[in-house]
XYZ file of C-alpha atoms in Angstrom:
487
model
C 59.961 87.438 145.008
C 59.194 84.497 142.786
C 59.596 86.778 139.719
C 62.970 88.019 140.819
C 64.075 84.429 141.523
C 62.974 83.269 138.075
C 64.773 86.200 136.421
C 67.922 85.450 138.428
C 67.925 81.867 137.239
C 67.567 83.011 133.634
C 70.428 85.474 133.964
C 72.600 82.868 135.652
C 71.880 80.402 132.867
C 72.724 82.987 130.236
C 76.025 83.773 131.928
C 76.923 80.093 132.186
C 75.829 79.486 128.594
C 77.872 82.447 127.440
C 80.962 81.146 129.209
C 80.493 77.715 127.707
C 80.178 79.243 124.221
C 83.449 81.164 124.646
C 85.286 77.941 125.480
C 83.730 75.972 122.631
C 85.512 76.862 119.347
C 83.159 74.718 117.314
C 80.169 76.792 118.418
C 81.515 80.318 118.695
C 85.017 80.641 117.171
C 85.452 81.697 113.625
C 88.168 79.850 111.756
C 91.467 81.583 111.023
C 90.433 81.773 107.380
C 87.230 83.591 108.433
C 89.259 86.078 110.480
C 91.662 86.708 107.598
C 88.854 87.453 105.167
C 86.967 89.573 107.709
C 89.942 91.795 108.512
C 91.070 92.030 104.881
C 94.719 90.983 105.122
C 96.897 87.879 105.386
C 99.924 87.978 107.719
C 102.853 86.261 105.984
C 105.989 85.436 107.964
C 109.042 85.447 105.716
C 112.627 86.690 105.512
C 114.737 88.882 103.293
C 116.686 86.684 100.868
C 117.192 86.308 97.096
C 114.963 83.218 97.042
C 112.158 84.701 99.149
C 111.751 88.500 99.127
C 113.972 91.446 98.250
C 113.671 95.043 97.074
C 113.931 95.292 93.282
C 114.596 98.457 91.236
C 111.052 99.732 91.685
C 109.135 97.189 93.751
C 109.431 94.176 95.994
C 110.332 90.930 94.259
C 111.022 87.292 95.101
C 109.631 83.831 94.435
C 107.945 83.461 97.842
C 106.763 87.069 97.681
C 105.001 86.523 94.347
C 103.386 83.321 95.630
C 102.154 84.978 98.822
C 100.725 87.983 96.969
C 98.902 85.722 94.507
C 97.500 83.513 97.275
C 96.297 86.527 99.285
C 94.608 87.866 96.169
C 92.824 84.519 95.716
C 91.325 85.001 99.194
C 90.228 88.528 98.348
C 92.667 90.117 100.824
C 96.072 91.845 100.767
C 99.298 90.442 102.259
C 101.147 91.963 105.193
C 104.683 90.707 105.686
C 106.290 89.928 109.033
C 110.073 89.645 108.707
C 112.225 87.292 110.755
C 115.794 86.025 110.369
C 115.849 82.243 110.095
C 113.723 79.141 110.444
C 113.733 79.140 114.248
C 112.527 82.744 114.444
C 110.009 82.252 111.653
C 108.389 79.259 113.359
C 108.437 81.080 116.697
C 106.515 83.977 115.129
C 103.941 81.533 113.797
C 103.767 79.788 117.165
C 103.228 83.094 118.966
C 100.348 84.100 116.715
C 102.223 86.851 114.866
C 101.483 85.374 111.442
C 98.920 83.295 109.567
C 101.309 81.436 107.283
C 105.079 81.102 106.916
C 106.213 81.373 103.284
C 109.992 81.399 103.542
C 111.465 78.444 101.665
C 111.099 76.075 104.634
C 111.956 72.385 104.296
C 109.244 69.923 105.338
C 110.349 67.836 108.345
C 108.617 65.259 110.590
C 109.126 67.475 113.663
C 107.510 70.403 111.868
C 104.531 68.252 110.901
C 104.004 67.281 114.559
C 103.530 70.895 115.636
C 102.141 72.688 112.573
C 100.003 72.133 109.506
C 101.836 72.215 106.178
C 100.805 73.064 102.657
C 101.685 70.876 99.652
C 105.245 70.457 98.377
C 106.091 73.039 95.720
C 109.868 72.805 95.213
C 112.620 70.235 95.834
C 116.082 71.026 97.191
C 119.228 69.314 98.423
C 121.303 70.239 101.470
C 124.786 70.866 100.083
C 128.238 71.400 101.545
C 129.555 74.666 100.074
C 133.182 75.800 100.304
C 135.508 78.353 98.696
C 137.411 77.851 95.478
C 141.090 77.669 96.399
C 140.347 76.924 100.065
C 139.560 73.793 102.075
C 137.403 71.501 99.945
C 136.413 68.325 101.823
C 135.056 65.460 99.773
C 133.297 63.453 102.508
C 132.025 63.711 106.090
C 135.253 62.606 107.870
C 137.148 65.329 105.984
C 134.371 67.833 106.708
C 135.103 67.254 110.416
C 138.583 68.704 109.881
C 137.512 72.105 108.478
C 136.027 75.247 110.011
C 132.307 74.803 109.344
C 129.541 77.327 110.074
C 125.739 77.060 109.778
C 122.847 79.295 110.872
C 121.821 78.714 114.483
C 118.532 76.878 114.849
C 118.469 75.918 111.163
C 117.534 72.585 109.661
C 121.166 72.310 108.595
C 122.315 72.396 112.212
C 119.760 69.693 113.019
C 121.140 67.587 110.187
C 124.697 68.006 111.501
C 123.586 66.700 114.907
C 122.234 63.592 113.176
C 125.476 63.129 111.230
C 127.527 63.613 114.399
C 126.300 60.243 115.662
C 128.282 58.552 112.903
C 131.127 61.100 112.792
C 131.771 62.115 116.445
C 134.557 64.545 115.460
C 132.151 66.615 113.380
C 131.882 70.142 114.815
C 130.616 73.517 113.631
C 130.056 77.158 114.491
C 126.427 77.959 115.250
C 126.098 81.421 113.704
C 123.655 83.623 115.645
C 122.911 85.726 112.561
C 120.941 82.742 111.200
C 121.506 83.799 107.604
C 123.001 81.598 104.889
C 123.721 84.720 102.845
C 125.828 86.161 105.668
C 127.784 82.912 106.058
C 128.429 82.741 102.303
C 130.241 86.074 102.651
C 132.353 84.592 105.466
C 133.215 81.585 103.316
C 134.265 83.805 100.394
C 136.440 85.941 102.697
C 138.047 82.864 104.247
C 136.714 83.543 107.764
C 135.218 80.039 107.685
C 135.965 77.152 105.335
C 132.532 75.766 104.514
C 128.823 75.906 105.235
C 125.702 73.875 104.458
C 122.803 75.394 102.536
C 119.820 74.462 100.384
C 120.614 73.964 96.703
C 118.219 76.681 95.475
C 119.816 79.184 97.849
C 123.289 78.109 96.694
C 122.368 78.474 93.011
C 121.116 82.023 93.517
C 124.066 83.144 95.648
C 126.697 81.756 93.277
C 125.563 84.450 90.861
C 127.317 87.107 92.904
C 129.709 84.895 94.904
C 131.365 82.950 92.062
C 134.051 81.620 94.430
C 131.501 79.326 96.100
C 131.987 75.639 95.229
C 129.482 72.847 95.855
C 131.174 69.733 97.236
C 128.613 67.068 98.147
C 125.068 66.657 99.515
C 124.463 65.730 103.164
C 120.828 64.714 102.823
C 118.518 63.190 100.261
C 116.318 65.547 98.249
C 113.748 67.336 100.423
C 110.639 69.389 99.720
C 109.688 72.971 100.532
C 106.257 73.761 101.952
C 104.359 76.620 103.561
C 103.747 76.255 107.307
C 100.494 77.126 109.104
C 99.246 77.102 112.725
C 97.998 73.730 113.933
C 94.353 74.872 114.144
C 94.212 76.417 110.653
C 92.551 73.458 108.923
C 90.377 75.510 106.567
C 93.313 77.750 105.658
C 95.411 74.670 104.916
C 92.660 73.378 102.622
C 92.590 76.731 100.812
C 96.389 76.686 100.412
C 96.339 73.118 99.058
C 93.550 73.857 96.570
C 95.313 77.023 95.420
C 98.653 75.290 94.830
C 96.869 72.560 92.850
C 95.269 75.211 90.659
C 98.628 76.998 90.219
C 100.207 73.767 89.047
C 97.305 72.828 86.788
C 97.248 76.207 85.018
C 101.031 76.379 84.688
C 101.329 79.568 86.748
C 103.585 77.907 89.320
C 105.967 76.842 86.568
C 105.928 80.365 85.142
C 106.955 81.824 88.493
C 109.725 79.252 88.895
C 110.971 80.135 85.434
C 110.851 83.855 86.234
C 113.090 83.518 89.285
C 115.161 80.428 88.565
C 114.940 80.025 84.790
C 118.096 82.038 84.106
C 120.232 79.643 86.158
C 122.391 77.502 83.921
C 122.604 73.814 84.687
C 126.309 74.094 83.940
C 127.670 76.878 86.118
C 130.122 79.105 84.224
C 132.615 80.138 86.900
C 134.933 82.075 84.585
C 132.132 84.135 83.030
C 130.452 84.917 86.341
C 133.709 85.844 88.075
C 134.549 88.247 85.236
C 131.049 89.769 85.420
C 131.267 90.395 89.162
C 134.680 92.009 88.727
C 133.449 94.272 85.930
C 130.478 95.432 88.002
C 133.031 97.178 90.184
C 135.546 98.101 87.499
C 133.448 99.132 84.465
C 129.798 99.622 85.389
C 130.355 102.841 87.435
C 131.472 104.604 84.231
C 128.128 103.942 82.523
C 125.508 103.487 85.235
C 124.247 107.097 85.021
C 123.690 106.649 81.274
C 121.822 103.384 81.780
C 119.590 105.047 84.366
C 118.924 108.044 82.140
C 118.018 105.879 79.134
C 115.930 103.586 81.327
C 113.863 106.510 82.629
C 113.419 107.912 79.131
C 112.142 104.676 77.582
C 110.512 102.972 80.554
C 113.022 100.130 80.915
C 114.651 99.084 84.212
C 118.249 100.250 84.104
C 119.610 96.873 85.330
C 118.014 95.264 82.260
C 119.746 97.707 79.908
C 123.007 97.193 81.751
C 122.627 93.408 81.558
C 121.891 93.584 77.835
C 124.898 95.843 77.255
C 127.115 93.414 79.128
C 125.906 90.525 77.003
C 126.553 92.597 73.884
C 129.981 94.064 74.681
C 131.043 93.335 78.282
C 130.609 97.099 78.803
C 133.363 97.911 76.324
C 132.390 100.967 74.197
C 135.196 100.109 71.754
C 133.995 96.541 71.150
C 133.653 95.352 67.569
C 132.496 92.004 66.237
C 133.693 90.116 63.137
C 130.404 91.066 61.444
C 130.978 94.796 61.946
C 128.571 95.597 64.775
C 130.221 97.770 67.373
C 129.922 99.830 70.519
C 128.604 99.123 73.991
C 125.202 98.043 72.562
C 126.779 96.519 69.412
C 124.718 98.409 66.829
C 124.850 97.644 63.118
C 125.770 100.503 60.814
C 122.262 100.472 59.321
C 120.546 100.597 62.719
C 122.846 103.368 63.905
C 122.102 105.456 60.801
C 118.367 104.911 61.210
C 118.484 106.045 64.835
C 120.700 109.039 64.150
C 123.770 107.664 65.907
C 126.823 109.432 64.515
C 129.419 107.536 66.517
C 128.631 103.962 67.566
C 131.571 104.021 69.975
C 130.073 106.904 71.905
C 128.516 105.112 74.919
C 125.828 107.754 75.471
C 124.592 107.551 71.874
C 124.845 103.757 71.805
C 122.976 103.208 75.077
C 120.238 105.664 74.113
C 119.784 104.017 70.714
C 119.803 100.501 72.169
C 117.200 101.462 74.774
C 114.968 103.039 72.114
C 115.264 99.954 69.910
C 114.371 97.577 72.758
C 111.417 99.777 73.700
C 110.328 99.718 70.047
C 110.454 95.898 69.980
C 108.272 95.833 73.099
C 105.823 98.317 71.527
C 105.450 96.382 68.280
C 104.689 93.045 69.900
C 100.994 92.043 70.044
C 99.241 93.561 73.089
C 98.181 90.166 74.416
C 101.809 89.381 75.380
C 102.189 90.427 79.009
C 105.263 90.972 81.137
C 107.635 89.468 81.963
C 107.196 87.377 78.792
C 106.890 90.572 76.734
C 110.345 91.714 77.838
C 112.050 88.357 77.129
C 110.401 88.063 73.697
C 111.349 91.669 72.893
C 114.973 90.881 73.782
C 114.881 87.867 71.481
C 113.487 90.096 68.721
C 116.309 92.605 69.349
C 118.743 89.755 68.722
C 117.211 87.777 65.865
C 114.647 90.169 64.383
C 110.960 90.753 64.977
C 109.968 88.907 61.799
C 111.475 85.631 63.019
C 109.676 86.012 66.351
C 106.372 86.397 64.519
C 107.176 83.253 62.530
C 107.874 81.371 65.755
C 104.573 82.505 67.240
C 102.750 80.918 64.294
C 104.652 77.654 64.783
C 103.849 77.727 68.501
C 100.147 78.206 67.720
C 100.196 75.285 65.280
C 101.548 73.083 68.090
C 98.699 74.043 70.397
C 100.994 75.959 72.758
C 100.776 79.494 74.115
C 102.386 81.995 71.675
C 102.387 84.662 74.401
C 104.619 82.606 76.688
C 108.394 83.013 76.516
C 108.726 79.418 77.721
C 106.836 78.154 74.660
C 108.624 80.557 72.304
C 112.105 79.605 73.501
C 111.298 75.897 73.103
C 110.327 76.443 69.462
C 112.928 79.051 68.407
C 115.623 76.431 67.647
C 113.300 74.928 65.022
C 114.004 77.936 62.775
C 117.233 76.132 61.866
C 115.229 73.074 60.747
C 114.234 73.098 57.076
C 111.002 71.262 57.819
C 109.907 74.355 59.743
C 111.682 77.401 58.311
C 110.725 76.512 54.738
C 107.098 77.235 55.679
C 107.748 80.572 57.366
C 107.665 84.091 55.955
C 111.187 85.064 57.030
C 112.951 81.737 56.563
C 116.029 80.343 58.280
C 117.497 81.658 61.534
C 119.921 80.279 64.095
C 117.195 80.037 66.715
C 119.389 78.858 69.571
C 121.255 82.162 69.547
C 118.381 84.335 70.880
C 117.559 81.639 73.444
C 121.122 81.811 74.767
C 121.101 85.615 74.453
C 117.993 86.051 76.611
C 119.110 83.462 79.172
C 122.407 85.266 79.728
C 120.762 88.692 79.969
C 118.277 87.370 82.494
C 121.166 85.945 84.513
C 123.094 89.234 84.517
C 119.912 91.183 85.254
C 119.128 89.020 88.290
C 122.660 89.487 89.622
C 122.450 93.270 89.265
C 118.994 93.512 90.849
C 119.866 91.327 93.821
C 123.262 92.926 94.312
C 121.698 96.396 94.413
C 118.987 95.137 96.756
C 121.661 93.875 99.154
C 123.585 97.149 99.023
C 120.449 99.252 99.461
C 119.308 97.149 102.382
C 122.698 97.454 104.073
C 122.705 101.229 103.528
C 119.222 101.515 105.013
C 120.220 99.383 107.959
C 123.271 101.539 108.670
C 121.207 104.713 108.433
C 118.558 103.410 110.819
C 120.797 101.674 113.355
C 123.904 103.912 113.084
C 126.042 100.809 113.191
C 129.423 100.299 111.474
C 129.371 98.393 108.209
C 130.679 95.110 109.568
C 128.070 93.067 107.727
C 126.942 91.469 110.971
C 123.763 93.449 111.624
C 120.420 91.748 111.236
C 118.591 92.652 108.064
C 115.238 91.563 109.420
C 115.230 94.385 111.956
C 114.275 96.770 109.153
C 110.813 97.739 108.001
C 109.017 95.338 110.330
C 105.511 96.599 111.194
C 103.994 95.782 114.561
C 101.591 93.009 113.599
C 101.181 91.296 116.949
C 97.844 93.022 117.591
C 96.407 94.007 114.183
């Protein structure tokens, strides 16, 4: 009897102790970071957009996507992406435990900091009023109150409008349930609404393929973007902060920014971009099969070949320059003869030869140059000659910079026009600004083509899966969303 009583007390104590341990996170709960590393994957809440994540020609791409993949790799795990529409849905997913971090171009706000933990600032943006060229174009808040304004429902831009409404009571807007700036940009261009408000980085990207968009004025001081984490994820926040510091210190963060935003010109060229968008529809269909064929043959993304051809000739197979280069890839007579091109105005021959020549420039570069820098440097060599690029690499080395970085190379290329520099090189003088401009424009056109195709492919997939009419109003984030609530 006494033995059974003693045993009962022990069992009771163990049960009570066990219950206490379950309620005490300090004693029994692993941190979120521990769980992530134990299960082998990081759940990243994001959205489909040109500034975050989109489907490229052969893989996923996007600034936030690249950051998330690199951070997951630093933890020794793989990323799994949870897709939501806008800020309200993204934060709700984080709140409901469907994700570990939100990496979606979110602006840091005091309200957000009260509920969540945030990583360090990594990009600065402005909230801008954006309208349509030729339409209503207000120049201040009282005039903005007189136009048809639309913003994503639940967005930080709607919150800002509520603040501004205190000083401008007549200010009103449409709260768009689609919660997508990209969708509203289309409405602005079509004239369905007059204006919207969006972050400056999102505006810059979307003006590439909506050249009619016009920035009018900012409605908020410069703000910072940050990743958002659950309130209890202290160790994960520390890991994020340390990782971003390392990315900044090593220059990798700047390299990623340059990869996705480096082709944006500080001075927006409306005329050039409008003509490019028009020719995508009018001229590109005649040559796209040839670009794809040459791209497959020489291992080059077809949008890159198409972008290069546009920079060379605006997709005009009859083009000729004052110096005698001609055709859609603007080949010299000597290059054409070397490559066996009988007729430089034959687009098939010209595209094939241009693709081979670009592939050859890539092949002949030193192996330590990695992509995407290898591609940009090869394009510069296509334009100015491989010898001059090798000269520039030596100058870059002498300055203590990285000769394998396109950023360093493009900064030094203009010095080939300076006698103090070119007189000490093997290949002498060159107009070094020309290849810098050449590569910048090609990168711009390439980004437009990639993102435009990603949008079209995504819409086609959505229509196929939902059997809905192409009214542009369906929600992109409904696609390809794995069930990650209970991994």
